[in-house]
CSV table of C-alpha atoms in Angstrom, one decimal:
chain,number,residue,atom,x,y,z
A,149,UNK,CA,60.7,82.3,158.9
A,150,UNK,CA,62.2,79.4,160.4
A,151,UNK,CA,65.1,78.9,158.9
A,152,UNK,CA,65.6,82.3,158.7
A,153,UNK,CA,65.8,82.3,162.5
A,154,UNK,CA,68.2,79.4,162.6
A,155,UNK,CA,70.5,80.6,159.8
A,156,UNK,CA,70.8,84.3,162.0
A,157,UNK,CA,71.1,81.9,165.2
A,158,UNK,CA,74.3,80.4,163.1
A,159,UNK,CA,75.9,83.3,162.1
A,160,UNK,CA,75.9,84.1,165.3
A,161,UNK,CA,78.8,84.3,168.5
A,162,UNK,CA,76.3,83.4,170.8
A,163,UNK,CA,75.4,79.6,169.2
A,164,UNK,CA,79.1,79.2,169.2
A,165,UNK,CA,79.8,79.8,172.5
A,166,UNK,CA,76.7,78.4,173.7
A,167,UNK,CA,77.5,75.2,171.8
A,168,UNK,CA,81.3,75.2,173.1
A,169,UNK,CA,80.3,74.8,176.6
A,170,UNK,CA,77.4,72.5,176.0
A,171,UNK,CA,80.1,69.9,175.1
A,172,UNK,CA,82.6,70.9,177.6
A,173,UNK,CA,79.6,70.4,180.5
A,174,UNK,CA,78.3,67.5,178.3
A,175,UNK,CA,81.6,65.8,178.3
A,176,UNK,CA,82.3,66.4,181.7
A,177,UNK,CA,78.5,64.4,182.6
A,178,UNK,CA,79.9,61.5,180.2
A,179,UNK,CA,82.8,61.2,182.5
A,180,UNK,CA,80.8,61.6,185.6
A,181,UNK,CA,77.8,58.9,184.8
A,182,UNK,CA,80.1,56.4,183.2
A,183,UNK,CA,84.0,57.0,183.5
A,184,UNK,CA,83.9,58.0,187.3
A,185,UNK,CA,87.8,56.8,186.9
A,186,UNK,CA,88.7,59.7,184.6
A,187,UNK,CA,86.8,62.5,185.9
A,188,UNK,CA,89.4,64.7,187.0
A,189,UNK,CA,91.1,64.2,183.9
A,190,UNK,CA,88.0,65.3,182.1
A,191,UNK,CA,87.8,68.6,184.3
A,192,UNK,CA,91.2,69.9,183.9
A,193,UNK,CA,90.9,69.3,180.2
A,194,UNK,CA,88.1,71.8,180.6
A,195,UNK,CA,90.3,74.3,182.2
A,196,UNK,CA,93.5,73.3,180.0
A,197,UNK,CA,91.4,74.1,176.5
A,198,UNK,CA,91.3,78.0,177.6
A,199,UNK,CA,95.0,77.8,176.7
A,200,UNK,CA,94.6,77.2,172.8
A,201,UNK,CA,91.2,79.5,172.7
A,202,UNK,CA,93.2,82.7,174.3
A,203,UNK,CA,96.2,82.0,172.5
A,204,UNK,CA,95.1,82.2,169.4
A,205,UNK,CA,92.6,84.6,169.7
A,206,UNK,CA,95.4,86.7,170.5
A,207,UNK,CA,98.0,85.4,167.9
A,208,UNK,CA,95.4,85.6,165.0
A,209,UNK,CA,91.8,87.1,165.8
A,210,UNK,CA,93.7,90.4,167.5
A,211,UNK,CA,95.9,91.2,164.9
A,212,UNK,CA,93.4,90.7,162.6
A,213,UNK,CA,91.1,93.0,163.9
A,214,UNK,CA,93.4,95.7,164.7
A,215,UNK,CA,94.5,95.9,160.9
A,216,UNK,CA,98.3,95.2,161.7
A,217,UNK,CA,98.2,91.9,159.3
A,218,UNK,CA,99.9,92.8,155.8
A,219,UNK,CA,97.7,92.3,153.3
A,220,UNK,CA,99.4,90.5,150.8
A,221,UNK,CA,99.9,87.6,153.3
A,222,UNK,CA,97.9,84.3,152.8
A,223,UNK,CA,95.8,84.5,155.7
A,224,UNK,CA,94.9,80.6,156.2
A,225,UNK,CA,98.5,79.5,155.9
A,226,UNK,CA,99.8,82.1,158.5
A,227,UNK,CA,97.3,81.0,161.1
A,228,UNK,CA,98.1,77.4,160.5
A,229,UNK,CA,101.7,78.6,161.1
A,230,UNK,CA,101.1,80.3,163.9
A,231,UNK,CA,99.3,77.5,165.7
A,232,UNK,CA,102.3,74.6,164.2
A,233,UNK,CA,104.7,77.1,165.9
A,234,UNK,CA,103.2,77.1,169.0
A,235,UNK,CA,102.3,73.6,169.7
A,236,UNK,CA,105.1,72.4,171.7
A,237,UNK,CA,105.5,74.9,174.2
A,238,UNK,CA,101.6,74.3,174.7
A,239,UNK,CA,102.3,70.7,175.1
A,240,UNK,CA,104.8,71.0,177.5
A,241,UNK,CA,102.5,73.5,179.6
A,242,UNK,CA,100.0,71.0,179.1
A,243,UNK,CA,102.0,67.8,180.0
A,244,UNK,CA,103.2,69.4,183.0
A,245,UNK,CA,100.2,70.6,184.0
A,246,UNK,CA,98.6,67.5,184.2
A,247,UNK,CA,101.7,65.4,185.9
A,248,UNK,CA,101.3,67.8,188.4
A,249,UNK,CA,98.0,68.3,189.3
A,250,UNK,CA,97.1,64.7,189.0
A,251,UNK,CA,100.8,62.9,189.7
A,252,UNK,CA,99.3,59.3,189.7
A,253,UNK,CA,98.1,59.8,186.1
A,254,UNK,CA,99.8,57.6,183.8
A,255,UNK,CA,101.9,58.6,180.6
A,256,UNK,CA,98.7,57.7,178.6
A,257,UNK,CA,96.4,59.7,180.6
A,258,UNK,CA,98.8,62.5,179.9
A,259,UNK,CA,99.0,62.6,176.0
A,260,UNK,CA,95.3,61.8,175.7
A,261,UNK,CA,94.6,65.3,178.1
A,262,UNK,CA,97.3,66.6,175.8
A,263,UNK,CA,96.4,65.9,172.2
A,264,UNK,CA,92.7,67.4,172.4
A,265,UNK,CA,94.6,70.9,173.4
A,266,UNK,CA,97.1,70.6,170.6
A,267,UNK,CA,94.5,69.9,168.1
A,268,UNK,CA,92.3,72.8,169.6
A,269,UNK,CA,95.3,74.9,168.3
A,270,UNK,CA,94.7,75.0,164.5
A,271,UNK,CA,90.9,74.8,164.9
A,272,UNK,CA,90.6,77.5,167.3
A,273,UNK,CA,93.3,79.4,164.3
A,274,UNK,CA,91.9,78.5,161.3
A,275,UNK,CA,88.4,79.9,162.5
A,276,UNK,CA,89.9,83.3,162.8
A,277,UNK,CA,91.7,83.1,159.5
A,278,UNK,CA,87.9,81.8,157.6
A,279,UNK,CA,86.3,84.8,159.6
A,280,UNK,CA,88.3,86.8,157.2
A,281,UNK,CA,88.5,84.4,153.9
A,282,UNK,CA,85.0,83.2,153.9
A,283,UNK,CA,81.7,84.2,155.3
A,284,UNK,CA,81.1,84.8,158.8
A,285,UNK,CA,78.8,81.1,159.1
A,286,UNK,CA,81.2,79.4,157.0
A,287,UNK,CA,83.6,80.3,159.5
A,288,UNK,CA,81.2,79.8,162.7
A,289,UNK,CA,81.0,75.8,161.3
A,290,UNK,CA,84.7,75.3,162.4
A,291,UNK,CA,83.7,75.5,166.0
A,292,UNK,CA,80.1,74.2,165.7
A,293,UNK,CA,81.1,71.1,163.9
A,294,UNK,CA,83.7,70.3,166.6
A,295,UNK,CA,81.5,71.0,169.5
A,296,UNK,CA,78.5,68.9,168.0
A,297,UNK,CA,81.2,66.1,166.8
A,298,UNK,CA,82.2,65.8,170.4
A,299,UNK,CA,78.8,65.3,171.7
A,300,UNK,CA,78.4,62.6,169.2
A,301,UNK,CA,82.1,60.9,169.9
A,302,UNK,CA,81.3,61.1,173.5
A,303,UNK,CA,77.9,59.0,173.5
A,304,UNK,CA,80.1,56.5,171.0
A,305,UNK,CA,82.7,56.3,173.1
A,306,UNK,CA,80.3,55.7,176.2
A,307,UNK,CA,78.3,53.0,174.5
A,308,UNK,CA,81.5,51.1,173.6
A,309,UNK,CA,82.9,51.4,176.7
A,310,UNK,CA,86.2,53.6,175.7
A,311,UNK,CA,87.6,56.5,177.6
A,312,UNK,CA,85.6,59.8,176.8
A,313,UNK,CA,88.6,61.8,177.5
A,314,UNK,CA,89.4,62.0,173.9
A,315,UNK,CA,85.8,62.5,172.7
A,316,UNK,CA,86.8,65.7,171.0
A,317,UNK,CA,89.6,64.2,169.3
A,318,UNK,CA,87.7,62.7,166.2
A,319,UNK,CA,85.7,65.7,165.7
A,320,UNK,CA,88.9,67.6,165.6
A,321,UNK,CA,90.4,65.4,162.9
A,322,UNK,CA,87.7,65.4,160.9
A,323,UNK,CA,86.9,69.2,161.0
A,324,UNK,CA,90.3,70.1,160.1
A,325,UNK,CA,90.5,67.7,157.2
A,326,UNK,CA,87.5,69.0,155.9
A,327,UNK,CA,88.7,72.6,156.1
A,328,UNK,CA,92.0,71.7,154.5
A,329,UNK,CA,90.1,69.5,151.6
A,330,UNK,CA,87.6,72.5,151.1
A,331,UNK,CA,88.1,74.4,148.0
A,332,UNK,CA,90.1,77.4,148.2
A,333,UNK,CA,89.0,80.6,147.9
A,334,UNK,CA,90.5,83.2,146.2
A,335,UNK,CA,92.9,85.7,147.5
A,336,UNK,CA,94.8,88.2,147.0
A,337,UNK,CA,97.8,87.3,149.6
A,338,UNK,CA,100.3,85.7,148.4
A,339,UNK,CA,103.2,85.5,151.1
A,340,UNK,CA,103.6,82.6,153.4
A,341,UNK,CA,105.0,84.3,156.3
A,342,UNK,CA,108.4,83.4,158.5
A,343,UNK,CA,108.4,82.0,162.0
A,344,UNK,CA,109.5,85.3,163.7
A,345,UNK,CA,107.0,87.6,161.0
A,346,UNK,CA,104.2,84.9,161.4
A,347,UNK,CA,104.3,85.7,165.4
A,348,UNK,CA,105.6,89.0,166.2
A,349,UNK,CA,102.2,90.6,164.6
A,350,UNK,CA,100.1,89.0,167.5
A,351,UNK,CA,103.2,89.2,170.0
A,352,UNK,CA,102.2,92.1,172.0
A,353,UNK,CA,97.9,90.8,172.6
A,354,UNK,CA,99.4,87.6,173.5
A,355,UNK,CA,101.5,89.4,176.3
A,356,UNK,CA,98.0,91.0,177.0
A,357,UNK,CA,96.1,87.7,177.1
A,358,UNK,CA,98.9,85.9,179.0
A,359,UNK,CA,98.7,88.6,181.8
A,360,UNK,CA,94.5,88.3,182.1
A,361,UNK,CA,95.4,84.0,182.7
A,362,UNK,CA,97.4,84.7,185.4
A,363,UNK,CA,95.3,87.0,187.2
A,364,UNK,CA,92.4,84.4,186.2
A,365,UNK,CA,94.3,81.6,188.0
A,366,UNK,CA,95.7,83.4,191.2
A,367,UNK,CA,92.2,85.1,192.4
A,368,UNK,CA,91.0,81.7,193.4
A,369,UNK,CA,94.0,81.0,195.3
A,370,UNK,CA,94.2,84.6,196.9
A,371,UNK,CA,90.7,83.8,197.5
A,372,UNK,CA,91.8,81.0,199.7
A,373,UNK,CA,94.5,82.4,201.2
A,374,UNK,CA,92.3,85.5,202.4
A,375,UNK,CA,89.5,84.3,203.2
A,376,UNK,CA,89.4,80.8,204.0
A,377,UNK,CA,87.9,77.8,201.7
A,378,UNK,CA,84.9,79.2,202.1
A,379,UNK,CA,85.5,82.0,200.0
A,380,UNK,CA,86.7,79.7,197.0
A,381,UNK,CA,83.5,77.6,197.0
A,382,UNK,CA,81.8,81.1,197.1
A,383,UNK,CA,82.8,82.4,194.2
A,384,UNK,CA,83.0,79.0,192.0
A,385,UNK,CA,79.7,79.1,192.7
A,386,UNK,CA,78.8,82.5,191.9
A,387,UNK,CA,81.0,82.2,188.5
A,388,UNK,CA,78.8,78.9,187.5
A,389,UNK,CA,75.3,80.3,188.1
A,390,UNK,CA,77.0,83.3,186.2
A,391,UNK,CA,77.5,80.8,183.3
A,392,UNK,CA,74.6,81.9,180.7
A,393,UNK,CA,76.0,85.3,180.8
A,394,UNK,CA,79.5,84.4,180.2
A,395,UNK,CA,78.2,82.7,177.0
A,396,UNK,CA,76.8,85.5,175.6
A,397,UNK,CA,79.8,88.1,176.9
A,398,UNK,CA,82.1,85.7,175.0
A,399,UNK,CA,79.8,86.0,172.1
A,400,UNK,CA,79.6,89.8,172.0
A,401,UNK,CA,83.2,90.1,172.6
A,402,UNK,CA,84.3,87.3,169.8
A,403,UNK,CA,81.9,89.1,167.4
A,404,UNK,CA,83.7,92.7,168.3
A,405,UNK,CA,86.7,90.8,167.4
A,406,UNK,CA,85.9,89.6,163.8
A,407,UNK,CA,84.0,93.1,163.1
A,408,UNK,CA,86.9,94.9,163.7
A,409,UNK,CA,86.6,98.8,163.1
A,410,UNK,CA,83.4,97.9,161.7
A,411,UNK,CA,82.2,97.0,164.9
A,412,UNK,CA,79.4,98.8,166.5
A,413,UNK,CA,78.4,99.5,170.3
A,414,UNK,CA,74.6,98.9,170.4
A,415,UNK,CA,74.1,95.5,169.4
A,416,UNK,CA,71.9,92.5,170.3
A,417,UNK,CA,74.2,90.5,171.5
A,418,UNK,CA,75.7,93.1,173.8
A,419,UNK,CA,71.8,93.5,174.6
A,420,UNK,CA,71.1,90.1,175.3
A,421,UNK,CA,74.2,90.4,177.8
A,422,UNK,CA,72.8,92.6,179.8
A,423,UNK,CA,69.6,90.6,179.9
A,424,UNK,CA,71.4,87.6,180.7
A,425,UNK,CA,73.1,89.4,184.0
A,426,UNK,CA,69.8,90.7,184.7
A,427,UNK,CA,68.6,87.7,184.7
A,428,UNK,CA,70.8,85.5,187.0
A,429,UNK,CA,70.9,88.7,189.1
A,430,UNK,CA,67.2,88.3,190.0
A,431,UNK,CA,67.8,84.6,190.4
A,432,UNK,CA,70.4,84.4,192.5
A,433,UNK,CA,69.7,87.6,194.9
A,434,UNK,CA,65.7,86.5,195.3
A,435,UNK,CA,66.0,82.9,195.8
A,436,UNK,CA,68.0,81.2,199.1
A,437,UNK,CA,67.1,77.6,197.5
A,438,UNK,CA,69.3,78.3,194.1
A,439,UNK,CA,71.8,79.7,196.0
A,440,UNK,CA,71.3,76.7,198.6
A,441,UNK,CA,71.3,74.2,195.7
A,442,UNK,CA,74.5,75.5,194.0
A,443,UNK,CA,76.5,75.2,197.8
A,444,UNK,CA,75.4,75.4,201.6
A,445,UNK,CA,78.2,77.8,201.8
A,446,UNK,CA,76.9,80.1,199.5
A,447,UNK,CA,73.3,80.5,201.1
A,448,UNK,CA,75.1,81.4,203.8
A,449,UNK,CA,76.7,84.6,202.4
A,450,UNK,CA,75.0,87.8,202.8
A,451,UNK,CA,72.3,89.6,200.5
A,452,UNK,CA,75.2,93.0,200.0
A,453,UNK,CA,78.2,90.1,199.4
A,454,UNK,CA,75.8,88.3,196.4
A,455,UNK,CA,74.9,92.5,195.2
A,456,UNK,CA,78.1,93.4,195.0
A,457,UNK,CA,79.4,90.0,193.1
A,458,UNK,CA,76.4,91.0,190.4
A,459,UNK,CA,77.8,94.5,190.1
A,460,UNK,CA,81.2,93.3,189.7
A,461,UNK,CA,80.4,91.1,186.8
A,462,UNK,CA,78.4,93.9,185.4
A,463,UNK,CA,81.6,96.4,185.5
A,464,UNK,CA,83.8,93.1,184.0
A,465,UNK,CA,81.6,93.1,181.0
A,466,UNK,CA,82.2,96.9,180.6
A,467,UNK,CA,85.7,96.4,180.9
A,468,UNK,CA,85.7,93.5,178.4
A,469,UNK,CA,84.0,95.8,176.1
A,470,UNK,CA,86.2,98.5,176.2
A,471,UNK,CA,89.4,96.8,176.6
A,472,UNK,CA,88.4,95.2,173.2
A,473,UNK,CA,87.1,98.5,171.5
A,474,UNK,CA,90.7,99.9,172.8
A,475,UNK,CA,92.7,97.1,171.2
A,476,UNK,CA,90.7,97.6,168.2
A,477,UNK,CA,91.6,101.8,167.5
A,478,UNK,CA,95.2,101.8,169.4
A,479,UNK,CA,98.7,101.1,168.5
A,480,UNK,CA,99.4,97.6,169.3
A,481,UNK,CA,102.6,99.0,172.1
A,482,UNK,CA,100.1,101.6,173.5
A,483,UNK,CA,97.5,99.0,173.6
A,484,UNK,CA,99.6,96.8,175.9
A,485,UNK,CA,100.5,99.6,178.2
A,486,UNK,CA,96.7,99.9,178.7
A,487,UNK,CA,96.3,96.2,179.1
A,488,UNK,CA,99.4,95.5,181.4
A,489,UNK,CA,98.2,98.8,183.6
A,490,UNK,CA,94.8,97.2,184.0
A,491,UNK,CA,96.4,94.1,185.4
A,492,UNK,CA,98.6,96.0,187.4
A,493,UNK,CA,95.0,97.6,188.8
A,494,UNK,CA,93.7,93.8,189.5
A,495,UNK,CA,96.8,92.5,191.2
A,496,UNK,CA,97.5,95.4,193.4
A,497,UNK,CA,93.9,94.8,194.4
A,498,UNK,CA,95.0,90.9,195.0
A,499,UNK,CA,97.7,92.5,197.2
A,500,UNK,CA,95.8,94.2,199.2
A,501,UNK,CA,93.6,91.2,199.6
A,502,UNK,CA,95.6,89.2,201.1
A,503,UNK,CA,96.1,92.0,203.9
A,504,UNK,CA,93.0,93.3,204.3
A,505,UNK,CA,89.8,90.8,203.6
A,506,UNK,CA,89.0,89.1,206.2
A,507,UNK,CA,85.7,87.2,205.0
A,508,UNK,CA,83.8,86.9,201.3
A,509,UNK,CA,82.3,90.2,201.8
A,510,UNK,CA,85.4,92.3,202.1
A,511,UNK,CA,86.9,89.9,198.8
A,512,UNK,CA,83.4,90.8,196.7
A,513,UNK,CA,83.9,94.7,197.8
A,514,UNK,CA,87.9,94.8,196.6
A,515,UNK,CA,86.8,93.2,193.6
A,516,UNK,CA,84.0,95.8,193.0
A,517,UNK,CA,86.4,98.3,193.4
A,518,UNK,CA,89.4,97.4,191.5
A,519,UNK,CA,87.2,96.6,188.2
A,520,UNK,CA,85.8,100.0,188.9
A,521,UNK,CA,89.1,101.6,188.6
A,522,UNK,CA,89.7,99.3,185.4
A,523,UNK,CA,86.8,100.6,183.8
A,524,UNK,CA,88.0,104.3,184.7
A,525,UNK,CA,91.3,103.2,183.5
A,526,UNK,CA,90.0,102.0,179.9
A,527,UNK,CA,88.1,104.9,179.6
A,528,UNK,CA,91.1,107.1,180.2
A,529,UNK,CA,93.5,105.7,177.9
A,530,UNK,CA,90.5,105.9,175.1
A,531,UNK,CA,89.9,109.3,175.4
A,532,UNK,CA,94.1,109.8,175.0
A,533,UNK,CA,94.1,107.4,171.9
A,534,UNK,CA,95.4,109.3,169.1
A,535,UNK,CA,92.3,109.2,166.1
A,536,UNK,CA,94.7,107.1,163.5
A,537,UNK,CA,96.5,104.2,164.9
A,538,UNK,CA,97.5,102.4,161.5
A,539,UNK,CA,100.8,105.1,161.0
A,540,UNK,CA,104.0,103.0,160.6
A,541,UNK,CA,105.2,102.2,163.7
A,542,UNK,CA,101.8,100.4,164.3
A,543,UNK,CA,102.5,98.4,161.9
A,544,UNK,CA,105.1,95.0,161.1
A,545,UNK,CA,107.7,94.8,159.0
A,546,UNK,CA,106.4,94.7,155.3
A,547,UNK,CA,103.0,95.6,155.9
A,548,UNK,CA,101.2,97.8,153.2
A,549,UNK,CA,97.9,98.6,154.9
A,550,UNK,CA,95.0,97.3,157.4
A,551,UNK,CA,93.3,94.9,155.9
A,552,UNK,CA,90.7,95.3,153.6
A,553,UNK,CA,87.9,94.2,156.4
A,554,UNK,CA,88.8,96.4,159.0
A,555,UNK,CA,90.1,99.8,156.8
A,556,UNK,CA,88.0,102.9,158.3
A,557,UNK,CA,88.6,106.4,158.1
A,558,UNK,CA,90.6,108.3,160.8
A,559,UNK,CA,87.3,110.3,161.6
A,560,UNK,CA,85.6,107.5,162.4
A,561,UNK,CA,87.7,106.1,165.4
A,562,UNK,CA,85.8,106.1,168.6
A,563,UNK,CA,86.9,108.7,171.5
């Protein structure tokens, strides 16, 4: 019964996400106890490794669910393509992220806050490409190796006194040499894509996924802008006590992803979401000493502010949802009119932000409102989603079907 449990556990989304940022938080302690020097190195790693997990997501795990991937390509050598052919524009975002946030950093600093993002590329792509090649837990190891590696490097690192910046590093190395060294499985592709073919598939959800990181990196500083510093700590706050159900909305949302048109509504992961915002809704509404503990600034806020904050990460997960189920069922151009039209909704709702709050209440309550109108939005363009979206346009040149995984009937799309 046991290792029934745990083999369910690790088949699962939720221990990969769960383990993902138990070694980003873990790492970030490391740095904190014993390498007080390189903290804020450490931190914007944190923030910098959402590049290579969006990116491919969108270059690889989209496409793949969708069904716009040819079948006759060779699905582990596009996604290693894919991640090889974006590596240096990553790298120079990287690079210049870090001379710029932390200008007294030396060149050595830089590349070792760089090469743990670059190397995050092919892991983060080669995952996707084994969701479809292997078994879903043969697959799930890529991450979970890498995250438990880095917990490992990090103490090793700590206990011989050497920067833990590049903890993950070693774990990286070796979980992509033993993916490469594995034995092959067999498959029916047998085209190695181009440059242009091996990206334009995922082209149009990377556009998608691009515009959600912007929005993702201005609210905080509209935040500030509006409302005062105040207002930032606020909702850093709010967004860490929110952490547990991130980890499981990530889960539910990756696992959407790799089922593709397979993938169902009522699940327990999607359960155990709701549970999980259930749960830190209690927490954080009843008790003044959590919200004390996580910032004085915070137990100051209002009772209605905190409510509305819950109910807006509620409607995000209903958004994520459908914005996934969407992607899933629609042509990939019609898909990124939906997308782009959503962030249109969030950033006119930035706009009038800046104009209009004056304090953290009036930021929660155009928040509220603006993911409302997402969620009406989303379930808009679903219900105008033609049934079949695999007809040719929909599809890149040379491809000769969805892939095998993710074929369904035309009377099966959802409405």
């Amino acid at each position: 019964m046991l290792s029934t449990t745990v083999l369910r556990l690790q088949r699962s989304q939720i221990s990969v996400q769960a383990l993902t940022r138990l070694s980003s938080v873990a790492l970030f302690l490391y740095a904190s106890w014993a390498d007080n020097d390189r903290l804020a190195l450490v931190a914007l790693l944190g923030t910098l490794l959402a590049i290579p997990y969006t990116l491919m997501e969108a270059l690889v795990g989209r496409p793949l669910s969708a069904g716009v991937v040819p079948d006759d390509w060779r699905l582990e050598s596009w996604a290693r393509r894919v991640s090889a052919l974006v590596a240096l524009p990553v790298a120079a975002v990287a690079f210049l992220s870090v001379s710029v946030a932390l200008p007294d950093s030396s060149i050595t600093d830089r590349l070792c806050v760089v090469a743990p993002v670059l190397l995050q590329l092919p892991v983060e792509a080669m995952f996707w490409a084994c969701a479809r090649t292997r078994s879903p837990g043969s697959a799930n190891l890529i991450p979970q190796l890498t995250a438990l590696g880095t917990l490992v490097s990090g103490v090793l690192l700590l206990s011989a006194d050497v920067r833990v910046d590049i903890a993950a590093v070693p774990a990286q190395l070796a979980v992509l040499a033993w993916v490469t060294l594995r034995s092959r499985v067999a498959s029916v592709g047998t085209i190695r894509p181009g440059a242009r073919q091996s990206l334009s598939v995922g082209s149009v959800y990377c556009v998608a996924a691009l515009a959600d990181l912007a929005y993702t990196i201005a609210l905080p500083s509209v935040a500030g802008a509006a409302a005062g510093q105040t207002a930032v700590v606020v909702l850093r706050a709010l967004d860490l006590v929110f952490g547990p159900f991130h980890v499981v909305l990530s889960a539910s949302t990756r696992e959407d992803i790799v089922a593709g048109r397979t993938a169902r509504w009522r699940t327990v992961t999607r359960g155990l979401t709701l549970v999980a915002w259930l749960g830190v809704s209690v927490v954080v509404l009843a008790s003044e000493q959590v919200r004390r503990l996580l910032a004085p600034d915070l137990a100051a806020v209002g009772a209605a502010a905190i409510a509305g904050y819950c109910l807006y990460k509620m409607l995000l997960a209903v958004s994520t949802w459908l914005s996934v189920r969407h992607m899933t069922w629609a042509r990939p151009r019609r898909y990124l009119a939906s997308a782009i039209g959503s962030r249109i909704i969030a950033f006119a709702g930035v706009a009038v932000a800046l104009v209009w709050a004056a304090d953290v209440s009036d930021l929660v309550l155009q928040l509220l409102l603006c993911e409302a109108l997402v969620v009406v939005w989303f379930l808009g363009r679903m219900r105008q989603t033609p049934a079949e979206s695999t007809s040719a346009d929909a599809r890149p040149p040379g491809h000769v079907g969805a892939h095998r995984a993710t074929r369904a009937t035309a009377s099966s799309a959802p409405v």
